């Protein structure tokens, strides 16, 4: 029996629905200890007007770290200077139409140069900025708070170390 390869579009539409999707998530931070976040526009797939850290589905044939580097370049025009693995999360969500989804989020803290940052997808984001963990914008993406809660000790240490070193 020959196995038929599905098209990239079919796979994209079924990720997280027919099988668990894998997403590479990144908390971009500066040497000043701030996180870069974007606010999702009404053109984004979901979570409109909510602030997020950034991420993208793992592409076939790409390593996790290469995928993160590509996504940061595509979304924010920046080069990932340092990647630090924070951990993984099982992400169970429900789409607006009631469809349950399951994603595995691979989460990284990524050092970037703020002078490089530029939103390359202005149709997907209508605002952006740099924020400290103790002064985040609202409303937040539904997955931001659970991720920060899980990684808070490590993430806050990374940000403090960067701030102290600058």
PDB file of C-alpha atoms in Angstrom:
ATOM      1  CA  UNK A   1       0.000   0.000   0.000  1.00  0.00           C
ATOM      2  CA  UNK A   2       1.418   3.348  -1.059  1.00  0.00           C
ATOM      3  CA  UNK A   3       1.214   6.180   1.441  1.00  0.00           C
ATOM      4  CA  UNK A   4       0.090   9.454  -0.074  1.00  0.00           C
ATOM      5  CA  UNK A   5       1.842  12.603   1.084  1.00  0.00           C
ATOM      6  CA  UNK A   6      -0.657  15.297   2.103  1.00  0.00           C
ATOM      7  CA  UNK A   7      -0.292  18.819   0.776  1.00  0.00           C
ATOM      8  CA  UNK A   8       1.229  21.508   2.991  1.00  0.00           C
ATOM      9  CA  UNK A   9      -2.122  23.330   3.048  1.00  0.00           C
ATOM     10  CA  UNK A  10      -4.038  20.222   4.140  1.00  0.00           C
ATOM     11  CA  UNK A  11      -1.504  19.584   6.898  1.00  0.00           C
ATOM     12  CA  UNK A  12      -1.654  23.221   8.047  1.00  0.00           C
ATOM     13  CA  UNK A  13      -5.454  23.067   8.293  1.00  0.00           C
ATOM     14  CA  UNK A  14      -5.399  19.815  10.289  1.00  0.00           C
ATOM     15  CA  UNK A  15      -2.540  20.565  12.724  1.00  0.00           C
ATOM     16  CA  UNK A  16      -3.821  20.443  16.246  1.00  0.00           C
ATOM     17  CA  UNK A  17      -7.185  19.039  15.121  1.00  0.00           C
ATOM     18  CA  UNK A  18      -6.624  15.650  13.467  1.00  0.00           C
ATOM     19  CA  UNK A  19      -3.290  15.175  15.214  1.00  0.00           C
ATOM     20  CA  UNK A  20      -1.307  17.138  17.809  1.00  0.00           C
ATOM     21  CA  UNK A  21       0.400  20.141  16.257  1.00  0.00           C
ATOM     22  CA  UNK A  22       3.857  21.272  17.296  1.00  0.00           C
ATOM     23  CA  UNK A  23       4.480  24.957  17.831  1.00  0.00           C
ATOM     24  CA  UNK A  24       7.755  26.686  18.560  1.00  0.00           C
ATOM     25  CA  UNK A  25       7.105  29.584  20.945  1.00  0.00           C
ATOM     26  CA  UNK A  26       9.559  32.342  21.762  1.00  0.00           C
ATOM     27  CA  UNK A  27       9.883  34.969  24.435  1.00  0.00           C
ATOM     28  CA  UNK A  28      12.108  37.535  22.714  1.00  0.00           C
ATOM     29  CA  UNK A  29      13.981  39.618  25.242  1.00  0.00           C
ATOM     30  CA  UNK A  30      16.503  42.461  25.249  1.00  0.00           C
ATOM     31  CA  UNK A  31      19.668  42.983  27.257  1.00  0.00           C
ATOM     32  CA  UNK A  32      17.581  45.486  29.259  1.00  0.00           C
ATOM     33  CA  UNK A  33      15.439  42.635  30.606  1.00  0.00           C
ATOM     34  CA  UNK A  34      12.284  43.410  28.605  1.00  0.00           C
ATOM     35  CA  UNK A  35      10.067  41.109  26.533  1.00  0.00           C
ATOM     36  CA  UNK A  36       8.923  42.009  23.041  1.00  0.00           C
ATOM     37  CA  UNK A  37       5.210  41.409  22.444  1.00  0.00           C
ATOM     38  CA  UNK A  38       2.786  41.991  19.600  1.00  0.00           C
ATOM     39  CA  UNK A  39      -0.961  42.602  19.701  1.00  0.00           C
ATOM     40  CA  UNK A  40      -2.890  40.339  17.332  1.00  0.00           C
ATOM     41  CA  UNK A  41      -5.025  42.154  14.800  1.00  0.00           C
ATOM     42  CA  UNK A  42      -8.476  41.185  13.536  1.00  0.00           C
ATOM     43  CA  UNK A  43      -6.724  39.523  10.569  1.00  0.00           C
ATOM     44  CA  UNK A  44      -5.036  36.992  12.865  1.00  0.00           C
ATOM     45  CA  UNK A  45      -6.544  33.494  13.071  1.00  0.00           C
ATOM     46  CA  UNK A  46      -7.844  34.002  16.620  1.00  0.00           C
ATOM     47  CA  UNK A  47      -7.237  35.796  19.945  1.00  0.00           C
ATOM     48  CA  UNK A  48      -7.889  39.200  18.322  1.00  0.00           C
ATOM     49  CA  UNK A  49      -6.610  42.282  20.202  1.00  0.00           C
ATOM     50  CA  UNK A  50      -4.624  40.093  22.603  1.00  0.00           C
ATOM     51  CA  UNK A  51      -0.914  40.482  23.340  1.00  0.00           C
ATOM     52  CA  UNK A  52       1.345  37.511  22.619  1.00  0.00           C
ATOM     53  CA  UNK A  53       4.977  36.507  22.828  1.00  0.00           C
ATOM     54  CA  UNK A  54       5.350  34.899  19.377  1.00  0.00           C
ATOM     55  CA  UNK A  55       5.478  31.501  17.794  1.00  0.00           C
ATOM     56  CA  UNK A  56       4.804  29.381  14.769  1.00  0.00           C
ATOM     57  CA  UNK A  57       4.089  25.828  13.729  1.00  0.00           C
ATOM     58  CA  UNK A  58       7.067  23.552  13.229  1.00  0.00           C
ATOM     59  CA  UNK A  59       7.668  23.163   9.495  1.00  0.00           C
ATOM     60  CA  UNK A  60       8.350  19.753   8.000  1.00  0.00           C
ATOM     61  CA  UNK A  61      12.105  19.156   7.649  1.00  0.00           C
ATOM     62  CA  UNK A  62      13.109  22.022   9.950  1.00  0.00           C
ATOM     63  CA  UNK A  63      14.825  21.610  13.295  1.00  0.00           C
ATOM     64  CA  UNK A  64      13.126  23.299  16.255  1.00  0.00           C
ATOM     65  CA  UNK A  65      15.878  25.900  16.629  1.00  0.00           C
ATOM     66  CA  UNK A  66      16.011  26.619  12.885  1.00  0.00           C
ATOM     67  CA  UNK A  67      12.215  27.028  12.941  1.00  0.00           C
ATOM     68  CA  UNK A  68      12.433  29.560  15.783  1.00  0.00           C
ATOM     69  CA  UNK A  69      15.165  31.526  14.018  1.00  0.00           C
ATOM     70  CA  UNK A  70      13.117  31.589  10.795  1.00  0.00           C
ATOM     71  CA  UNK A  71       9.894  32.616  12.582  1.00  0.00           C
ATOM     72  CA  UNK A  72      11.610  35.466  14.465  1.00  0.00           C
ATOM     73  CA  UNK A  73      13.159  36.715  11.216  1.00  0.00           C
ATOM     74  CA  UNK A  74       9.828  36.415   9.363  1.00  0.00           C
ATOM     75  CA  UNK A  75       7.674  38.020  12.074  1.00  0.00           C
ATOM     76  CA  UNK A  76      10.043  40.529  13.705  1.00  0.00           C
ATOM     77  CA  UNK A  77      12.934  41.009  11.244  1.00  0.00           C
ATOM     78  CA  UNK A  78      15.366  40.077  14.044  1.00  0.00           C
ATOM     79  CA  UNK A  79      18.214  37.628  14.415  1.00  0.00           C
ATOM     80  CA  UNK A  80      18.088  35.228  17.347  1.00  0.00           C
ATOM     81  CA  UNK A  81      21.332  35.890  19.225  1.00  0.00           C
ATOM     82  CA  UNK A  82      20.877  33.263  21.946  1.00  0.00           C
ATOM     83  CA  UNK A  83      18.271  30.529  22.441  1.00  0.00           C
ATOM     84  CA  UNK A  84      17.508  29.003  25.853  1.00  0.00           C
ATOM     85  CA  UNK A  85      15.057  26.118  26.095  1.00  0.00           C
ATOM     86  CA  UNK A  86      12.471  26.749  28.811  1.00  0.00           C
ATOM     87  CA  UNK A  87      10.408  23.579  28.422  1.00  0.00           C
ATOM     88  CA  UNK A  88       7.314  22.219  26.735  1.00  0.00           C
ATOM     89  CA  UNK A  89       3.581  22.527  27.327  1.00  0.00           C
ATOM     90  CA  UNK A  90       0.554  20.532  26.238  1.00  0.00           C
ATOM     91  CA  UNK A  91      -1.830  23.179  24.948  1.00  0.00           C
ATOM     92  CA  UNK A  92      -5.505  22.206  24.853  1.00  0.00           C
ATOM     93  CA  UNK A  93      -7.758  24.890  23.393  1.00  0.00           C
ATOM     94  CA  UNK A  94     -11.135  25.160  21.728  1.00  0.00           C
ATOM     95  CA  UNK A  95     -11.622  27.024  18.459  1.00  0.00           C
ATOM     96  CA  UNK A  96     -14.406  29.590  18.142  1.00  0.00           C
ATOM     97  CA  UNK A  97     -16.556  26.973  16.373  1.00  0.00           C
ATOM     98  CA  UNK A  98     -16.158  24.553  19.309  1.00  0.00           C
ATOM     99  CA  UNK A  99     -13.495  22.323  17.737  1.00  0.00           C
ATOM    100  CA  UNK A 100     -11.047  21.031  20.362  1.00  0.00           C
ATOM    101  CA  UNK A 101      -7.343  21.339  19.563  1.00  0.00           C
ATOM    102  CA  UNK A 102      -4.141  19.866  20.975  1.00  0.00           C
ATOM    103  CA  UNK A 103      -0.726  21.450  20.459  1.00  0.00           C
ATOM    104  CA  UNK A 104       2.658  20.764  21.994  1.00  0.00           C
ATOM    105  CA  UNK A 105       4.436  24.048  22.628  1.00  0.00           C
ATOM    106  CA  UNK A 106       8.236  24.044  22.688  1.00  0.00           C
ATOM    107  CA  UNK A 107       9.127  27.236  24.560  1.00  0.00           C
ATOM    108  CA  UNK A 108      12.340  29.246  24.306  1.00  0.00           C
ATOM    109  CA  UNK A 109      13.731  32.489  25.678  1.00  0.00           C
ATOM    110  CA  UNK A 110      15.511  34.253  22.805  1.00  0.00           C
ATOM    111  CA  UNK A 111      17.868  37.191  23.068  1.00  0.00           C
ATOM    112  CA  UNK A 112      17.403  39.720  20.247  1.00  0.00           C
ATOM    113  CA  UNK A 113      18.736  43.185  19.404  1.00  0.00           C
ATOM    114  CA  UNK A 114      15.888  45.715  19.810  1.00  0.00           C
ATOM    115  CA  UNK A 115      17.314  47.862  17.000  1.00  0.00           C
ATOM    116  CA  UNK A 116      16.501  45.053  14.531  1.00  0.00           C
ATOM    117  CA  UNK A 117      12.873  44.634  15.582  1.00  0.00           C
ATOM    118  CA  UNK A 118      10.298  45.539  12.956  1.00  0.00           C
ATOM    119  CA  UNK A 119       6.887  43.943  12.496  1.00  0.00           C
ATOM    120  CA  UNK A 120       7.136  42.172   9.140  1.00  0.00           C
ATOM    121  CA  UNK A 121       3.508  41.013   9.245  1.00  0.00           C
ATOM    122  CA  UNK A 122       1.595  44.288   9.840  1.00  0.00           C
ATOM    123  CA  UNK A 123      -1.655  42.624   8.761  1.00  0.00           C
ATOM    124  CA  UNK A 124      -1.349  40.187  11.702  1.00  0.00           C
ATOM    125  CA  UNK A 125      -0.237  42.666  14.389  1.00  0.00           C
ATOM    126  CA  UNK A 126      -1.655  46.134  15.019  1.00  0.00           C
ATOM    127  CA  UNK A 127       0.641  47.131  17.888  1.00  0.00           C
ATOM    128  CA  UNK A 128       3.875  46.001  19.546  1.00  0.00           C
ATOM    129  CA  UNK A 129       6.237  46.981  22.321  1.00  0.00           C
ATOM    130  CA  UNK A 130       8.757  46.072  25.001  1.00  0.00           C
ATOM    131  CA  UNK A 131       7.498  45.151  28.460  1.00  0.00           C
ATOM    132  CA  UNK A 132       8.803  44.030  31.834  1.00  0.00           C
ATOM    133  CA  UNK A 133       7.280  40.951  33.473  1.00  0.00           C
ATOM    134  CA  UNK A 134       5.864  43.188  36.214  1.00  0.00           C
ATOM    135  CA  UNK A 135       4.192  45.562  33.731  1.00  0.00           C
ATOM    136  CA  UNK A 136       2.588  43.526  30.938  1.00  0.00           C
ATOM    137  CA  UNK A 137      -0.071  44.849  28.549  1.00  0.00           C
ATOM    138  CA  UNK A 138      -3.649  43.543  28.581  1.00  0.00           C
ATOM    139  CA  UNK A 139      -5.486  41.582  27.483  1.00  0.00           C
ATOM    140  CA  UNK A 140      -2.996  38.734  27.099  1.00  0.00           C
ATOM    141  CA  UNK A 141      -3.187  35.748  24.752  1.00  0.00           C
ATOM    142  CA  UNK A 142      -4.865  32.831  26.555  1.00  0.00           C
ATOM    143  CA  UNK A 143      -1.619  30.824  26.512  1.00  0.00           C
ATOM    144  CA  UNK A 144       0.711  33.591  27.689  1.00  0.00           C
ATOM    145  CA  UNK A 145      -0.184  33.486  31.377  1.00  0.00           C
ATOM    146  CA  UNK A 146       0.018  29.669  31.712  1.00  0.00           C
ATOM    147  CA  UNK A 147       3.422  29.706  30.000  1.00  0.00           C
ATOM    148  CA  UNK A 148       4.788  32.519  32.158  1.00  0.00           C
ATOM    149  CA  UNK A 149       3.437  30.819  35.279  1.00  0.00           C
ATOM    150  CA  UNK A 150       5.162  27.559  34.347  1.00  0.00           C
ATOM    151  CA  UNK A 151       8.475  29.204  33.470  1.00  0.00           C
ATOM    152  CA  UNK A 152       8.421  32.212  35.788  1.00  0.00           C
ATOM    153  CA  UNK A 153      11.441  31.308  37.949  1.00  0.00           C
ATOM    154  CA  UNK A 154      13.667  30.574  34.917  1.00  0.00           C
ATOM    155  CA  UNK A 155      12.314  33.373  32.712  1.00  0.00           C
ATOM    156  CA  UNK A 156      12.608  36.022  35.411  1.00  0.00           C
ATOM    157  CA  UNK A 157      16.176  34.862  36.136  1.00  0.00           C
ATOM    158  CA  UNK A 158      17.104  35.130  32.445  1.00  0.00           C
ATOM    159  CA  UNK A 159      15.676  38.633  32.277  1.00  0.00           C
ATOM    160  CA  UNK A 160      17.360  39.754  35.521  1.00  0.00           C
ATOM    161  CA  UNK A 161      20.724  38.354  34.416  1.00  0.00           C
ATOM    162  CA  UNK A 162      20.491  40.221  31.118  1.00  0.00           C
ATOM    163  CA  UNK A 163      19.525  43.427  32.885  1.00  0.00           C
ATOM    164  CA  UNK A 164      22.354  43.107  35.398  1.00  0.00           C
ATOM    165  CA  UNK A 165      24.878  42.369  32.633  1.00  0.00           C
ATOM    166  CA  UNK A 166      24.037  45.430  30.525  1.00  0.00           C
TER     167      UNK A 166
END
